[in-house]
Short mmCIF file of C-alpha atoms in Angstrom, two decimals:
data_model
loop_
_atom_site.label_atom_id
_atom_site.label_comp_id
_atom_site.label_asym_id
_atom_site.label_seq_id
_atom_site.Cartn_x
_atom_site.Cartn_y
_atom_site.Cartn_z
CA MET A 846 103.59 109.68 79.97
CA GLY A 847 100.30 107.85 79.37
CA ALA A 848 97.77 107.59 82.18
CA GLY A 849 97.93 103.78 82.00
CA VAL A 850 101.67 103.73 82.68
CA ALA A 851 101.37 106.20 85.53
CA ALA A 852 98.52 104.15 87.07
CA ALA A 853 100.60 100.94 86.72
CA MET A 854 103.53 102.55 88.49
CA LEU A 855 101.52 103.83 91.36
CA SER A 856 99.54 100.65 91.82
CA ALA A 857 102.73 98.60 91.75
CA CYS A 858 104.09 100.66 94.59
CA ILE A 859 101.35 99.61 96.99
CA PRO A 860 102.70 96.83 99.19
CA SER A 861 100.77 93.82 100.39
CA VAL A 862 100.08 92.46 103.88
CA GLN A 863 101.85 89.16 103.30
CA ALA A 864 105.50 88.12 102.95
CA PRO A 865 107.12 88.99 99.61
CA ALA A 866 106.87 85.51 98.06
CA ARG A 867 103.20 84.92 98.86
CA ARG A 868 101.50 88.30 99.20
CA ALA A 869 98.08 89.38 98.10
CA ALA A 870 97.81 93.17 97.88
CA ALA A 871 94.69 95.26 97.46
CA PRO A 872 91.09 94.03 97.85
CA PRO A 873 89.56 92.09 94.92
CA ALA A 874 88.56 94.21 91.92
CA SER A 875 84.89 93.41 92.61
CA THR A 876 85.14 95.19 96.01
CA PRO A 877 85.07 98.97 95.68
CA PHE A 878 87.88 100.48 97.76
CA LYS A 879 86.92 103.27 100.10
CA PRO A 880 89.81 104.82 101.98
CA GLY A 881 89.56 104.91 105.77
CA PRO A 882 89.78 108.06 107.93
CA LEU A 883 92.96 110.18 107.57
CA LEU A 884 95.62 109.18 110.10
CA GLU A 885 95.69 111.43 113.11
CA THR A 886 98.82 112.14 115.11
CA ASN A 887 99.43 113.34 118.65
CA ASP A 888 101.62 116.31 119.43
CA GLY A 889 104.84 114.31 119.67
CA ALA A 890 104.50 111.65 116.98
CA LEU A 891 105.64 111.75 113.39
CA VAL A 892 108.03 114.70 113.82
CA ALA A 893 110.10 113.60 110.85
CA PRO A 894 111.24 114.71 107.38
CA PRO A 895 108.51 114.56 104.67
CA ARG A 896 110.38 111.77 102.88
CA PRO A 897 109.94 108.18 104.03
CA THR A 898 112.35 107.19 106.77
CA TRP A 899 114.15 104.78 104.49
CA ASP A 900 114.58 107.23 101.61
CA GLY A 901 118.11 108.37 102.59
CA GLY A 902 118.13 111.00 99.84
CA GLN A 903 119.04 110.55 96.22
CA VAL A 904 121.32 107.57 95.80
CA VAL A 905 124.13 108.13 93.28
CA LYS A 906 125.02 104.95 91.38
CA ARG A 907 128.60 103.96 92.18
CA ASP A 908 128.66 100.42 90.75
CA SER A 909 131.71 98.81 89.22
CA ALA A 910 132.13 95.56 87.39
CA VAL A 911 134.15 92.74 88.97
CA LYS A 912 135.24 89.72 87.04
CA PRO A 913 134.76 86.29 88.65
CA GLY A 914 137.95 84.61 89.87
CA GLU A 915 139.85 83.10 92.79
CA TYR A 916 141.92 84.66 95.55
CA VAL A 917 144.55 82.88 97.63
CA VAL A 918 144.50 84.17 101.24
CA ARG A 919 147.73 85.61 102.57
CA ALA A 920 148.92 86.01 106.10
CA GLY A 921 147.22 89.01 107.77
CA ASP A 922 144.33 89.09 105.20
CA THR A 923 140.82 89.96 106.39
CA LEU A 924 137.63 89.30 104.46
CA ARG A 925 136.95 93.07 104.31
CA GLY A 926 140.49 93.69 103.04
CA ILE A 927 140.10 90.99 100.37
CA GLY A 928 136.86 92.62 99.29
CA ASN A 929 138.60 96.04 99.00
CA ARG A 930 141.45 94.50 97.03
CA THR A 931 139.29 92.59 94.56
CA GLY A 932 136.41 95.04 94.34
CA ALA A 933 133.88 92.50 95.47
CA GLY A 934 131.84 92.83 98.68
CA SER A 935 133.05 90.88 101.76
CA GLU A 936 129.58 89.65 102.45
CA ALA A 937 129.15 88.34 98.87
CA ILE A 938 132.51 86.54 99.17
CA ALA A 939 131.45 84.99 102.44
CA ALA A 940 128.16 83.79 100.88
CA ALA A 941 129.88 82.45 97.75
CA ASN A 942 132.26 80.42 99.96
CA ASN A 943 129.74 79.30 102.56
CA LEU A 944 131.71 81.02 105.31
CA PRO A 945 129.68 81.27 108.59
CA PRO A 946 130.23 84.06 111.11
CA PRO A 947 132.81 85.08 112.37
CA PHE A 948 134.07 84.41 108.82
CA THR A 949 137.38 82.84 109.76
CA ILE A 950 139.90 82.49 106.86
CA TYR A 951 143.49 81.09 106.85
CA PRO A 952 146.65 81.51 104.70
CA GLY A 953 146.59 79.37 101.54
CA GLN A 954 142.85 79.12 101.47
CA ARG A 955 141.36 79.59 97.97
CA LEU A 956 138.32 81.81 97.89
CA ILE A 957 135.82 82.15 95.07
CA ILE A 958 135.45 85.88 94.10
CA PRO A 959 131.90 86.28 92.73
CA GLY A 960 131.79 88.49 89.67
CA GLY A 961 129.12 91.06 89.06
CA ARG A 962 128.28 94.70 89.67
CA TYR A 963 128.98 96.14 93.08
CA HIS A 964 127.57 99.36 94.57
CA SER A 965 129.74 101.23 97.02
CA VAL A 966 127.63 102.46 99.92
CA ALA A 967 127.77 106.17 100.86
CA ALA A 968 126.90 107.91 104.13
CA GLY A 969 123.26 107.82 105.09
CA GLU A 970 122.23 105.46 102.28
CA THR A 971 119.68 102.79 103.09
CA GLY A 972 119.23 99.40 101.50
CA ILE A 973 115.76 100.29 100.20
CA ALA A 974 116.98 103.47 98.54
CA ILE A 975 119.91 101.64 96.89
CA ALA A 976 117.60 98.92 95.55
CA GLN A 977 115.26 101.59 94.14
CA ALA A 978 118.12 103.37 92.44
CA TYR A 979 118.96 100.18 90.53
CA GLY A 980 115.38 99.08 89.96
CA VAL A 981 115.66 95.80 91.90
CA ARG A 982 114.00 94.27 94.91
CA TRP A 983 115.84 94.90 98.20
CA ALA A 984 115.00 91.34 99.31
CA ASP A 985 116.98 90.02 96.35
CA MET A 986 119.98 92.12 97.37
CA VAL A 987 119.73 90.82 100.95
CA ALA A 988 119.83 87.25 99.69
CA LEU A 989 122.53 87.76 97.11
CA ASN A 990 124.84 89.43 99.62
CA GLY A 991 124.06 87.15 102.58
CA LEU A 992 123.19 90.13 104.77
CA GLU A 993 122.25 89.41 108.38
CA GLU A 994 121.23 91.24 111.56
CA PRO A 995 121.46 94.00 112.50
CA TYR A 996 121.19 94.97 108.79
CA ILE A 997 123.15 98.20 109.20
CA LEU A 998 125.21 99.14 106.15
CA ARG A 999 128.69 100.59 106.44
CA ILE A 1000 130.16 103.38 104.41
CA GLY A 1001 132.30 101.95 101.69
CA GLN A 1002 130.62 98.57 101.92
CA LYS A 1003 130.24 96.89 98.50
CA LEU A 1004 126.81 95.43 97.73
CA GLN A 1005 126.43 93.12 94.72
CA VAL A 1006 123.56 94.25 92.43
CA PRO A 1007 121.38 91.48 91.00
CA GLU A 1008 121.62 90.99 87.23
CA GLY A 1009 119.01 92.67 85.05
CA ALA A 1010 118.89 95.89 87.13
CA ALA A 1011 117.33 98.83 85.24
CA THR A 1012 119.56 101.59 83.90
CA MET A 1013 117.00 104.45 83.72
CA GLN A 1014 116.72 107.06 86.44
CA PRO A 1015 114.51 106.17 89.47
CA VAL A 1016 110.79 106.69 88.97
CA ARG A 1017 108.74 108.34 91.75
CA THR A 1018 107.08 106.04 94.26
CA ALA A 1019 103.66 106.33 95.80
CA ALA A 1020 105.05 108.59 98.47
CA ALA A 1021 105.95 111.06 95.73
CA PRO A 1022 103.28 110.78 92.95
CA ILE A 1023 104.09 111.50 89.33
CA PRO A 1024 103.17 115.10 88.58
CA SER A 1025 100.30 115.77 86.17
CA GLY A 1026 102.65 117.72 83.87
CA ALA A 1027 104.94 114.72 83.28
CA PRO A 1028 106.00 114.31 79.61
CA ALA A 1029 103.49 112.27 77.55
CA ALA A 1030 105.97 111.17 74.88
CA VAL A 1031 107.19 107.83 76.14
CA THR A 1032 108.24 105.02 73.88
CA SER A 1033 106.89 101.49 74.44
CA ASP A 1034 110.36 100.27 75.53
CA GLN A 1035 110.60 103.09 78.01
CA ALA A 1036 107.14 102.42 79.29
CA SER A 1037 107.94 98.78 79.83
CA ALA A 1038 111.15 99.63 81.68
CA LEU A 1039 109.30 102.13 83.88
CA GLU A 1040 106.64 99.59 84.69
CA ARG A 1041 109.25 96.99 85.62
CA ARG A 1042 111.00 99.49 87.85
CA ALA A 1043 107.71 100.53 89.51
CA ALA A 1044 106.86 96.86 90.17
CA ALA A 1045 110.26 96.42 91.89
CA PHE A 1046 109.54 99.19 94.36
CA SER A 1047 106.87 97.41 96.39
CA ILE A 1048 107.86 97.79 100.07
CA GLY A 1049 106.70 95.57 102.81
CA ILE A 1050 107.43 94.90 106.50
CA ASP A 1051 110.47 92.72 105.81
CA ASP A 1052 111.98 95.43 103.60
CA ILE A 1053 111.65 98.00 106.40
CA VAL A 1054 113.15 95.59 108.91
CA THR A 1055 116.20 94.76 106.72
CA GLY A 1056 116.66 97.86 104.62
CA SER A 1057 115.66 101.10 106.40
CA GLN A 1058 118.73 101.72 108.56
CA PRO A 1059 121.02 104.58 107.23
CA ALA A 1060 124.62 103.54 106.67
CA LEU A 1061 127.30 104.24 109.28
CA ALA A 1062 130.99 104.74 109.06
CA GLU A 1063 133.15 101.71 109.99
CA GLY A 1064 133.62 101.66 113.73
CA ARG A 1065 130.77 104.05 114.47
CA ARG A 1066 128.09 102.85 116.85
CA ALA A 1067 124.39 102.99 116.18
CA THR A 1068 122.22 105.44 118.17
CA ALA A 1069 120.91 104.03 121.42
CA ALA A 1070 117.12 104.20 121.89
CA VAL A 1071 115.74 106.62 124.51
CA ALA A 1072 112.36 106.97 126.17
CA LYS A 1073 110.19 109.79 124.70
CA PRO A 1074 112.63 111.41 122.28
CA GLN A 1075 111.76 114.90 120.99
CA GLN A 1076 111.63 113.69 117.44
CA ALA A 1077 112.11 110.57 115.32
CA VAL A 1078 115.73 109.31 115.19
CA ALA A 1079 117.09 109.70 111.70
CA THR A 1080 120.33 107.69 112.14
CA ALA A 1081 120.85 103.92 112.49
CA ILE A 1082 119.35 102.64 115.72
CA ALA A 1083 120.93 100.08 118.03
CA GLN A 1084 119.06 96.89 118.71
CA PRO A 1085 117.84 96.15 122.21
CA ALA A 1086 119.13 93.44 124.44
CA VAL A 1087 118.04 89.90 123.68
CA PHE A 1088 114.32 89.44 124.21
CA ASN A 1089 112.79 86.60 126.25
CA GLY A 1090 110.12 85.89 123.65
CA ARG A 1091 107.10 86.54 125.95
CA PHE A 1092 104.29 88.64 124.47
CA ALA A 1093 101.10 90.11 125.71
CA TRP A 1094 97.93 91.02 123.78
CA PRO A 1095 98.21 94.49 122.19
CA VAL A 1096 94.41 94.89 122.22
CA ARG A 1097 91.39 92.71 123.06
CA GLY A 1098 88.53 92.08 120.72
CA ARG A 1099 86.85 89.76 118.21
CA LEU A 1100 89.16 87.92 115.86
CA LEU A 1101 88.41 89.03 112.31
CA SER A 1102 91.12 87.14 110.49
CA SER A 1103 93.40 84.44 111.75
CA PHE A 1104 96.98 83.52 110.78
CA GLY A 1105 97.65 81.73 107.53
CA SER A 1106 95.25 80.85 104.72
CA ASN A 1107 91.82 82.47 104.81
CA LYS A 1108 88.60 81.73 103.03
CA ASP A 1109 89.33 84.22 100.22
CA GLY A 1110 92.57 82.38 99.32
CA ARG A 1111 94.83 85.01 100.70
CA ILE A 1112 97.49 84.37 103.36
CA ASN A 1113 97.64 86.52 106.44
CA ASP A 1114 101.04 86.94 108.05
CA GLY A 1115 99.38 87.92 111.36
CA ILE A 1116 95.90 88.28 112.90
CA ASN A 1117 93.30 91.03 112.68
CA ILE A 1118 91.41 91.98 115.79
CA ALA A 1119 88.20 94.10 115.81
CA ALA A 1120 88.08 96.91 118.40
CA LYS A 1121 86.42 100.27 118.82
CA ALA A 1122 88.17 103.15 117.05
CA GLY A 1123 90.32 105.03 119.53
CA THR A 1124 91.08 102.02 121.70
CA PRO A 1125 94.65 102.15 122.94
CA VAL A 1126 97.05 99.75 121.35
CA LEU A 1127 99.75 98.45 123.68
CA SER A 1128 103.24 97.25 122.91
CA ALA A 1129 103.24 93.40 123.12
CA GLY A 1130 106.67 93.48 124.66
CA SER A 1131 109.60 95.78 125.52
CA GLY A 1132 111.73 96.99 122.63
CA VAL A 1133 112.69 99.79 120.30
CA VAL A 1134 110.40 101.42 117.68
CA ALA A 1135 111.96 100.53 114.31
CA TYR A 1136 109.22 102.30 112.24
CA SER A 1137 106.31 104.58 112.91
CA GLY A 1138 104.46 106.11 109.98
CA ASP A 1139 101.82 105.75 107.23
CA GLU A 1140 103.89 105.43 104.09
CA ILE A 1141 102.79 101.78 103.54
CA GLY A 1142 99.36 102.31 102.13
CA VAL A 1143 97.89 98.86 102.74
CA PHE A 1144 98.59 99.07 106.51
CA GLY A 1145 97.70 102.75 107.04
CA GLY A 1146 99.17 103.81 110.44
CA LEU A 1147 101.93 101.21 111.13
CA VAL A 1148 104.36 100.67 113.97
CA LEU A 1149 107.19 98.15 113.99
CA ILE A 1150 108.91 97.27 117.30
CA ASP A 1151 112.27 95.50 117.40
CA HIS A 1152 112.46 93.40 120.58
CA GLY A 1153 115.99 92.06 120.01
CA GLY A 1154 117.14 88.55 119.26
CA GLY A 1155 115.43 88.63 115.85
CA TRP A 1156 111.89 89.29 117.30
CA ILE A 1157 109.74 91.97 115.62
CA THR A 1158 106.11 92.90 116.13
CA ALA A 1159 103.93 94.89 113.74
CA TYR A 1160 100.83 96.91 114.47
CA GLY A 1161 98.76 98.08 111.44
CA HIS A 1162 95.66 100.18 110.65
CA LEU A 1163 96.35 102.53 113.58
CA GLY A 1164 94.27 105.67 113.73
CA ARG A 1165 96.90 107.59 115.76
CA LEU A 1166 100.61 107.07 116.32
CA ASP A 1167 101.96 107.79 119.78
CA VAL A 1168 105.60 106.79 119.33
CA VAL A 1169 108.44 107.67 116.96
CA ARG A 1170 111.33 105.84 115.40
CA GLY A 1171 114.14 105.21 117.82
CA GLU A 1172 111.91 105.38 120.94
CA LYS A 1173 112.32 102.86 123.74
CA VAL A 1174 109.05 101.29 124.83
CA GLY A 1175 108.07 98.97 127.63
CA ALA A 1176 105.70 95.99 127.54
CA GLY A 1177 102.07 97.18 127.83
CA GLU A 1178 102.97 100.86 126.97
CA PRO A 1179 100.51 102.64 124.64
CA ILE A 1180 101.91 103.07 121.11
CA GLY A 1181 98.78 104.31 119.27
CA THR A 1182 95.13 103.77 118.88
CA VAL A 1183 92.95 101.42 116.85
CA GLY A 1184 91.83 102.99 113.53
CA GLN A 1185 90.43 102.24 110.12
CA THR A 1186 93.40 103.32 108.03
CA GLY A 1187 94.73 101.26 105.12
CA TYR A 1188 92.72 98.60 103.27
CA VAL A 1189 90.08 97.79 105.90
CA SER A 1190 86.29 98.33 106.15
CA GLU A 1191 86.01 98.60 109.92
CA PRO A 1192 88.21 99.65 112.90
CA GLN A 1193 90.74 96.92 113.68
CA LEU A 1194 94.34 96.08 114.46
CA HIS A 1195 96.52 93.99 112.26
CA PHE A 1196 99.15 92.35 114.50
CA GLU A 1197 102.18 90.32 113.50
CA ILE A 1198 104.99 88.51 115.35
CA ARG A 1199 108.13 87.75 113.34
CA GLN A 1200 111.26 85.79 114.38
CA LYS A 1201 114.32 85.97 112.19
CA ARG A 1202 112.14 87.66 109.51
CA LYS A 1203 109.69 84.71 109.42
CA PRO A 1204 106.06 85.42 110.37
CA ILE A 1205 104.77 83.07 113.08
CA ASP A 1206 101.25 82.56 114.38
CA PRO A 1207 100.67 85.15 117.16
CA ALA A 1208 98.27 82.67 118.87
CA SER A 1209 101.30 80.44 119.57
CA LYS A 1210 103.01 83.27 121.59
CA LEU A 1211 100.10 85.11 123.17
CA PRO A 1212 98.58 84.07 126.52
CA SER A 1213 95.33 82.07 126.21
CA SER A 1214 93.48 84.37 128.58
#
């Protein structure tokens, strides 16, 4: 494989700070990139498998073609049962027929059965891993299937795969670089397909929020969060109780970058606060750690906290991580320290607040003093 293709694949895997539709990734080409200090860890953090938490192992393609059509609801039918009978996903059927939760149907009702390719979810698979196996964006699968909170897949669930999905085997992501001994004989068509697949593998905060939970068997409950677990939880994690929406400052310091459009034309989905390296970073509210790691290169050390009710906070460029996935944290509890990891030139904290996946200005939710 040529060096240019390998470089394209790896660079495409680096996510950007902004939301998928409006992101700007690495610094401008005119600015030489110097990596920050290596991420430190305390004795209890990051005790996890070497693969990213959303990897879920090798996904085996189990997609089948379903022809579009109609289905007339019979007495006793359920949406899940109709999906099993037709081969289409119940979520996709609900989305195609504009059925809101709790997806009530009645005998004699005519339902559109959306045709396409459907993947049957296996134990432990995550949305991100499934999307990578088919060479598509997970965000596109979320929209196509009408997936909603808590974004926990079920074994046997059928997910519609967007059209145009790649058919080649998955390429390696930035977390698993292409070995130097990879074959050099690659045709131009193969190279283009590989580049398209690599470009589809960009992972951001929204992808982790919606696609990193391993699939569960129908009827099984997600794992409840606990304080100070011995190691990162590898199974699906239960959401906390509904949050009241009150947040506190995670760290105090000079504002480096505000929310929204900045002078360089890029859009910030949060704020960046300057602080001395090693300064404790505090949880802005009570919740459950949804992610703690450094696999997302642009952010360096990153922690995501699920507060319940659709509220998520993100803490980037951490120099040390003091919490693990599945850990219950209280408001004001230390979760790590300010660092200079990721694409930054000085110690700082990148902080985001998201509600129902939408980034909102932290200034509108943080106390004025």
